[in-house]
PDB file of N, CA and C in Angstrom:
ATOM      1  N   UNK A  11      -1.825 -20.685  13.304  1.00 62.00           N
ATOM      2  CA  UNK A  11      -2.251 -19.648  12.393  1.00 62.00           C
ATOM      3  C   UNK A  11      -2.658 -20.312  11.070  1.00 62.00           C
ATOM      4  N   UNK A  12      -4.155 -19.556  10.638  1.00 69.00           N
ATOM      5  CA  UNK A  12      -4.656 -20.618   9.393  1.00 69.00           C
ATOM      6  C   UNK A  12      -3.432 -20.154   8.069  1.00 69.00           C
ATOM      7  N   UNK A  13      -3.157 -20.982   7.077  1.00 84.00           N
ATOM      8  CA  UNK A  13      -2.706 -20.735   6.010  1.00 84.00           C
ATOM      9  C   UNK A  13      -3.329 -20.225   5.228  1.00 84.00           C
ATOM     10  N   UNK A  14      -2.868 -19.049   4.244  1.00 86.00           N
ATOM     11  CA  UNK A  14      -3.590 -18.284   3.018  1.00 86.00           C
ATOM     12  C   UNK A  14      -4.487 -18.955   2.298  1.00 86.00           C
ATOM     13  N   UNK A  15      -5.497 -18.652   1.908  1.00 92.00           N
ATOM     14  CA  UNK A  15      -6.251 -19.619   0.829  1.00 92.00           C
ATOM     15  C   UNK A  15      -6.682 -18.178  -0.427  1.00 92.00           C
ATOM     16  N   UNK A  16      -6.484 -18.779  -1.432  1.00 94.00           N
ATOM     17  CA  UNK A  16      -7.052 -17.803  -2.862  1.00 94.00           C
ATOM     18  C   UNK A  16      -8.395 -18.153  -3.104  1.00 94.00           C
ATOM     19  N   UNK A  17      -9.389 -17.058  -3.101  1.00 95.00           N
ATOM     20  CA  UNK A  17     -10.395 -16.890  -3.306  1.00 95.00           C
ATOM     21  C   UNK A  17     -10.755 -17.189  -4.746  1.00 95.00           C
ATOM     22  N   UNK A  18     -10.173 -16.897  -5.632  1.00 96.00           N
ATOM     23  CA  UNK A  18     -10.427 -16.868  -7.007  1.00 96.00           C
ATOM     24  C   UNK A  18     -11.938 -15.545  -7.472  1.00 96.00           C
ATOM     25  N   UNK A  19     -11.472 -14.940  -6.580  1.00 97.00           N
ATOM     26  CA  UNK A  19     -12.390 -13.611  -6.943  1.00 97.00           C
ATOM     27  C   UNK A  19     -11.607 -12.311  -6.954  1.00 97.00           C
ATOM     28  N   UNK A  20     -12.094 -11.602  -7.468  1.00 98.00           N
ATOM     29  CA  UNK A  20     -11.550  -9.906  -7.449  1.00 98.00           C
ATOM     30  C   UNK A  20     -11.802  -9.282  -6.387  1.00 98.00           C
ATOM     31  N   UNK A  21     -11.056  -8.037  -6.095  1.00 98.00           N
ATOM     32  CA  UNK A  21     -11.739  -7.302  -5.031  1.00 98.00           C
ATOM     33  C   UNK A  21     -13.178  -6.588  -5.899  1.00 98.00           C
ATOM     34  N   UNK A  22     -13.762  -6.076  -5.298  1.00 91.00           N
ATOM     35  CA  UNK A  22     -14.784  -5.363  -5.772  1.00 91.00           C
ATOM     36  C   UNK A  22     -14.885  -3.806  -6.123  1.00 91.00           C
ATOM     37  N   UNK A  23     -13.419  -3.097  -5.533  1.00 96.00           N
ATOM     38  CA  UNK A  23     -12.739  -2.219  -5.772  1.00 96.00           C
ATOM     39  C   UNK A  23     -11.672  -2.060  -6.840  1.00 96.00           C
ATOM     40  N   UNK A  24     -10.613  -2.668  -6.798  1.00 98.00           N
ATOM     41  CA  UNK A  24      -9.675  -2.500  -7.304  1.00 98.00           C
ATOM     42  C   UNK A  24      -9.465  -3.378  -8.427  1.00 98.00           C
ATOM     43  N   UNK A  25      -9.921  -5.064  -7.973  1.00 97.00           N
ATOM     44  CA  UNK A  25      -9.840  -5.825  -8.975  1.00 97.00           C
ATOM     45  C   UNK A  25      -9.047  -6.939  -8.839  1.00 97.00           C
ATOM     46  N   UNK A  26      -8.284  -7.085  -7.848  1.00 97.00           N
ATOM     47  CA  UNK A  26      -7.088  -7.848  -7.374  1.00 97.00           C
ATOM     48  C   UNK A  26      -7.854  -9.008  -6.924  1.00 97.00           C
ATOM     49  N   UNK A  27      -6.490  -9.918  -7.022  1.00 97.00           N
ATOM     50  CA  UNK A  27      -7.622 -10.968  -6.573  1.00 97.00           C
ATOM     51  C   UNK A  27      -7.622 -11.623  -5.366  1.00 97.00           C
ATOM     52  N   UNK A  28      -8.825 -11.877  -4.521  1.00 97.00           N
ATOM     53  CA  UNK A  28      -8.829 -12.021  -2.989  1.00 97.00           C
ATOM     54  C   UNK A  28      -8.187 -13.303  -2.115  1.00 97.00           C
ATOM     55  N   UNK A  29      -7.857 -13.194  -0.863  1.00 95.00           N
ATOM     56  CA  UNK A  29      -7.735 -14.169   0.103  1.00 95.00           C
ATOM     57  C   UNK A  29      -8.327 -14.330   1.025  1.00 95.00           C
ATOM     58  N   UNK A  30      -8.333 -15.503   1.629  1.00 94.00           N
ATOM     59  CA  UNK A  30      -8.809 -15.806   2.836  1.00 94.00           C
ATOM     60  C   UNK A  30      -8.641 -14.628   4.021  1.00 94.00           C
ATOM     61  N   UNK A  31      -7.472 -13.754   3.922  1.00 94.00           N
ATOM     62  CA  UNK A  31      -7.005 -12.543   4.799  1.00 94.00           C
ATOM     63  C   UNK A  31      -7.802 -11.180   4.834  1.00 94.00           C
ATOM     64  N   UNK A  32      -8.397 -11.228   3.653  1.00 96.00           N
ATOM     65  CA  UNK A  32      -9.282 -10.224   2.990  1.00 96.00           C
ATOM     66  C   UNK A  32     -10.795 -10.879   3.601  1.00 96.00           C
ATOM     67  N   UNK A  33     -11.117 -11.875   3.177  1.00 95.00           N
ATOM     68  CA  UNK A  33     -12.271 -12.141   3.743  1.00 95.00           C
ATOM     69  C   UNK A  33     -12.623 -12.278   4.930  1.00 95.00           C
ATOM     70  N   UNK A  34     -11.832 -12.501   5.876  1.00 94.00           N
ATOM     71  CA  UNK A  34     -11.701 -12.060   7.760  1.00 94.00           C
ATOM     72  C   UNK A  34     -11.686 -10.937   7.514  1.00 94.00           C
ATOM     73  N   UNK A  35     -10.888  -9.824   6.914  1.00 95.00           N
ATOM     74  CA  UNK A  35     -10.841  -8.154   7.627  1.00 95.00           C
ATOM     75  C   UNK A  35     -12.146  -8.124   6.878  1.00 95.00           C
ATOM     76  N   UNK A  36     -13.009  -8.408   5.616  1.00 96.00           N
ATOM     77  CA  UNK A  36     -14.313  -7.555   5.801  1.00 96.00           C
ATOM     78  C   UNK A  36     -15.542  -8.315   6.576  1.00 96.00           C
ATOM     79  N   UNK A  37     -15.548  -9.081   6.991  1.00 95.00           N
ATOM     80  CA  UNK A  37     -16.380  -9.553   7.957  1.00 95.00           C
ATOM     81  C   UNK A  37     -15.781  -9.051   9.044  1.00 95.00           C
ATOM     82  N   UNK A  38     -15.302  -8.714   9.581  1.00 94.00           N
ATOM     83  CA  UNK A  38     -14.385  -8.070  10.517  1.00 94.00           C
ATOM     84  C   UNK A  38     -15.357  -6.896  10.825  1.00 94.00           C
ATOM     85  N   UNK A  39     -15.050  -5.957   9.448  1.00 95.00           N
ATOM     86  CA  UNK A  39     -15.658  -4.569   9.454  1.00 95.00           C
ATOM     87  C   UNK A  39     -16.868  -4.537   9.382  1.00 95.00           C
ATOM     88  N   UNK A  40     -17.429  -5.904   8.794  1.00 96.00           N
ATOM     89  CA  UNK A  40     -18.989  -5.563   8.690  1.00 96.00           C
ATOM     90  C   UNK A  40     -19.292  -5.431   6.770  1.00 96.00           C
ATOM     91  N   UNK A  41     -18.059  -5.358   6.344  1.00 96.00           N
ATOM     92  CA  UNK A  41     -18.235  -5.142   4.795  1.00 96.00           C
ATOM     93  C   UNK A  41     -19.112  -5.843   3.991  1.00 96.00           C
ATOM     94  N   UNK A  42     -20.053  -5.453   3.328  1.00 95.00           N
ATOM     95  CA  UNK A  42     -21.131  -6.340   2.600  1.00 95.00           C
ATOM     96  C   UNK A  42     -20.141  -6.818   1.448  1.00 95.00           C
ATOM     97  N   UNK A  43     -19.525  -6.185   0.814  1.00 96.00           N
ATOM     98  CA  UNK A  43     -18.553  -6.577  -0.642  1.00 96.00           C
ATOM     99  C   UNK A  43     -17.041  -7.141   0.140  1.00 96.00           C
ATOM    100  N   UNK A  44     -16.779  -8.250  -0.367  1.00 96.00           N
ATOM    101  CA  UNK A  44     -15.590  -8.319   0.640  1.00 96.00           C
ATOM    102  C   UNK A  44     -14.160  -7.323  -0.359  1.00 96.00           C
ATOM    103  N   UNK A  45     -13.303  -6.891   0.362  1.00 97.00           N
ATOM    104  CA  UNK A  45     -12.709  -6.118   0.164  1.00 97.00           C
ATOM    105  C   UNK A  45     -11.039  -6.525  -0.056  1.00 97.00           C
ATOM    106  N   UNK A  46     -10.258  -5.664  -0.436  1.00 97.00           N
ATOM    107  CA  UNK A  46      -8.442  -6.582  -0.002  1.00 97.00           C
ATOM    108  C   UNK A  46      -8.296  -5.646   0.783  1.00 97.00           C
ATOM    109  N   UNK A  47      -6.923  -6.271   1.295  1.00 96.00           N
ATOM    110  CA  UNK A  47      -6.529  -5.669   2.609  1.00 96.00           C
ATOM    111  C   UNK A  47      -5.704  -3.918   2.191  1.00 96.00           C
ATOM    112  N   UNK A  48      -5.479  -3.904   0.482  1.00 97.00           N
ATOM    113  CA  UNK A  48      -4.970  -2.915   0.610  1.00 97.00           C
ATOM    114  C   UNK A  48      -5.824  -1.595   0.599  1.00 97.00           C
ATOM    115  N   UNK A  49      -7.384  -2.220  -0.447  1.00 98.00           N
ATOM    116  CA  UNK A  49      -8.441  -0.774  -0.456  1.00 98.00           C
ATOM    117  C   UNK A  49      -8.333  -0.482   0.986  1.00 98.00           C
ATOM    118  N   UNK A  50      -8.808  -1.397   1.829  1.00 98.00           N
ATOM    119  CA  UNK A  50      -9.047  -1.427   3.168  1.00 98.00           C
ATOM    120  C   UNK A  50      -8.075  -0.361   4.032  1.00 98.00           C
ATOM    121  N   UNK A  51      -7.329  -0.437   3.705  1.00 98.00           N
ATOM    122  CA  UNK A  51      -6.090   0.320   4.102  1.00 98.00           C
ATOM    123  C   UNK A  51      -5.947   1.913   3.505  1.00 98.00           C
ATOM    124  N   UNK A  52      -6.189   2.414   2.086  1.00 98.00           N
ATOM    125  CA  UNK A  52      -6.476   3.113   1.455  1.00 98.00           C
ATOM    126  C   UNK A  52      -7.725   3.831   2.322  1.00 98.00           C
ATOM    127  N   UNK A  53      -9.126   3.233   2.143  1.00 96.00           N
ATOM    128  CA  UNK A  53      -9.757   3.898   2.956  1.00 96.00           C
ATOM    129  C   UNK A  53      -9.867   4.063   4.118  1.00 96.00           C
ATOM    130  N   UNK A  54      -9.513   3.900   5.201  1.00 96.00           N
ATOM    131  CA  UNK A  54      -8.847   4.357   6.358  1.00 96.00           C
ATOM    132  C   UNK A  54      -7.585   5.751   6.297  1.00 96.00           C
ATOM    133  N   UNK A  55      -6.937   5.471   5.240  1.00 98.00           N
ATOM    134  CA  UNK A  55      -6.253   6.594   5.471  1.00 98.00           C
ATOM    135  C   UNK A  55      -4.698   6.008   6.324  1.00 98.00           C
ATOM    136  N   UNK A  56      -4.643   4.483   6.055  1.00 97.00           N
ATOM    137  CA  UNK A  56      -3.577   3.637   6.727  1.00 97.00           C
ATOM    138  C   UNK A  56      -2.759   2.854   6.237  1.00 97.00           C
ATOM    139  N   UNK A  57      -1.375   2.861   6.479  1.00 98.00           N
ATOM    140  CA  UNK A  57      -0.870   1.962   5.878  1.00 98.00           C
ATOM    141  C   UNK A  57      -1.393   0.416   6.033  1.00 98.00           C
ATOM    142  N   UNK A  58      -0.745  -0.386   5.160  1.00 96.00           N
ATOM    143  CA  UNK A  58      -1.347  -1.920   6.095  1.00 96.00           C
ATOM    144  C   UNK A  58      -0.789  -2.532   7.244  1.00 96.00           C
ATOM    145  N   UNK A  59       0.450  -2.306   7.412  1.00 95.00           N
ATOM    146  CA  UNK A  59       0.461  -2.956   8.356  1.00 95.00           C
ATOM    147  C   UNK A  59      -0.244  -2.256   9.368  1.00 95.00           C
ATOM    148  N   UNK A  60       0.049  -0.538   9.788  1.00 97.00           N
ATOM    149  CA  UNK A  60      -1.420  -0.165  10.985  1.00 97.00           C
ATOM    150  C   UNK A  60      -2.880  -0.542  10.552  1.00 97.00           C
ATOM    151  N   UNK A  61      -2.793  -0.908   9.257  1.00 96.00           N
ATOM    152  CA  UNK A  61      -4.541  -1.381   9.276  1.00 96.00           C
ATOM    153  C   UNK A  61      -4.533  -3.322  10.466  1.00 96.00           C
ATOM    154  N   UNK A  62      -2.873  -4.014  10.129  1.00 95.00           N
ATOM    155  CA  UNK A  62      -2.812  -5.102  10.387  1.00 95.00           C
ATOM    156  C   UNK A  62      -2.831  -5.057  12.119  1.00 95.00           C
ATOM    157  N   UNK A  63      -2.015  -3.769  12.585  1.00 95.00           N
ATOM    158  CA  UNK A  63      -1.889  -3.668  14.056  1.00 95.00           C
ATOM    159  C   UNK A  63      -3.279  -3.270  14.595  1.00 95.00           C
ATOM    160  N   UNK A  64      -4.239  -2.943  14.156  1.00 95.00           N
ATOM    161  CA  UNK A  64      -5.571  -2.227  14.787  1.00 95.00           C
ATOM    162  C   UNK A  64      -6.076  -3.259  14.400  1.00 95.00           C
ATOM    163  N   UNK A  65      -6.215  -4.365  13.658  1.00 95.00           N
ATOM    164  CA  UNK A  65      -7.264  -5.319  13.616  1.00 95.00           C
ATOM    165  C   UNK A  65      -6.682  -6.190  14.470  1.00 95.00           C
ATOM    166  N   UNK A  66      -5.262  -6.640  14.957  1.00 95.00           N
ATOM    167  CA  UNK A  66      -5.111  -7.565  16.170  1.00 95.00           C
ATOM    168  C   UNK A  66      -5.584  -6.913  17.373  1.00 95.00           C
ATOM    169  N   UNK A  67      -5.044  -5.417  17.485  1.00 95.00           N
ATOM    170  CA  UNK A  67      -5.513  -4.920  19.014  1.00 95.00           C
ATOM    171  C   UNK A  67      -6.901  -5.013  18.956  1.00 95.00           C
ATOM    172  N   UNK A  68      -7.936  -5.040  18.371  1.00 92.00           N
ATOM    173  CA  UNK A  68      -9.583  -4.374  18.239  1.00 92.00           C
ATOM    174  C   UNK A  68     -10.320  -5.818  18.077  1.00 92.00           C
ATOM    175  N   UNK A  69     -10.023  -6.742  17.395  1.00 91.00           N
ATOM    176  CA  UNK A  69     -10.426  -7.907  17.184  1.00 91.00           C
ATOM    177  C   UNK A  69      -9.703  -9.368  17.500  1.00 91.00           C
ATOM    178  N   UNK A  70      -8.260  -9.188  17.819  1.00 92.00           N
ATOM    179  CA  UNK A  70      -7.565 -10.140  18.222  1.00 92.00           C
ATOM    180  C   UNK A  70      -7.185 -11.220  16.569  1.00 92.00           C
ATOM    181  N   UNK A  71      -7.574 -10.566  15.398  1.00 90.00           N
ATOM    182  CA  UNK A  71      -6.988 -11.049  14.260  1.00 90.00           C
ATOM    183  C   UNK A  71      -5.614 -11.085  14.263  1.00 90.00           C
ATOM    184  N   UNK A  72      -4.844 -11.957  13.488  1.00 88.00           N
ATOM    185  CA  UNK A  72      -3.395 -12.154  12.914  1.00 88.00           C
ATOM    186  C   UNK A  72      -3.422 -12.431  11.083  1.00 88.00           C
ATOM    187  N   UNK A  73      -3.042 -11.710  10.355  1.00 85.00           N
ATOM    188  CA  UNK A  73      -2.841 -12.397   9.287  1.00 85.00           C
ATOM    189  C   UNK A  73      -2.492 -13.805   9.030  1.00 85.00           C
ATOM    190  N   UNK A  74      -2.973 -14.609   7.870  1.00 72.00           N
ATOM    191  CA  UNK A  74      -2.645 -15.825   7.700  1.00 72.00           C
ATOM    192  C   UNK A  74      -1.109 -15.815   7.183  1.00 72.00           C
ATOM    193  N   UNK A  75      -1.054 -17.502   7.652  1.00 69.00           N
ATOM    194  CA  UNK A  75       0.642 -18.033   7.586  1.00 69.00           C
ATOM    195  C   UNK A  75       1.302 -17.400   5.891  1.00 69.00           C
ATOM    196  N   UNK A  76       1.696 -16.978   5.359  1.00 65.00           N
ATOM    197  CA  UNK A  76       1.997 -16.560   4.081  1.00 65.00           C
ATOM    198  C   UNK A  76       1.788 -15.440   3.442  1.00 65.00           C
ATOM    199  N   UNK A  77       1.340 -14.489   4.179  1.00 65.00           N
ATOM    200  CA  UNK A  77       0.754 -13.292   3.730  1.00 65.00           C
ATOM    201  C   UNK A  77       2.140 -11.996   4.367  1.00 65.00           C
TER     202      UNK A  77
END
């Protein structure tokens, strides 16, 4: 499992600042702005970890080592 890496960017939503974990789930989704895992979660209408369980069942993702 890859280890976390810090983006040194914001989300484009909220403002937080991104990871490597964030940048798999929006390429994932297709997201043009990459996103964090919690808007991500927010808009769905999901907590994170079911945002975390539907992206392993649907895509075979795992969060990185530290997250």
């Amino acid at each position: 499992m890859p280890k976390v890496k810090w983006l040194h960017a914001p989300c484009h939503v909220c403002g937080e600042e991104l990871n490597s974990w964030d940048m798999r789930i929006s390429h994932a989704l297709g997201y043009e702005n990459v996103t964090c895992e919690k808007c991500v979660a927010k808009e769905y209408g999901m907590s994170v970890s079911e945002v975390r369980k539907t992206l392993e069942e649907h895509f075979g993702l795992q969060p990185c080592q530290g997250i």
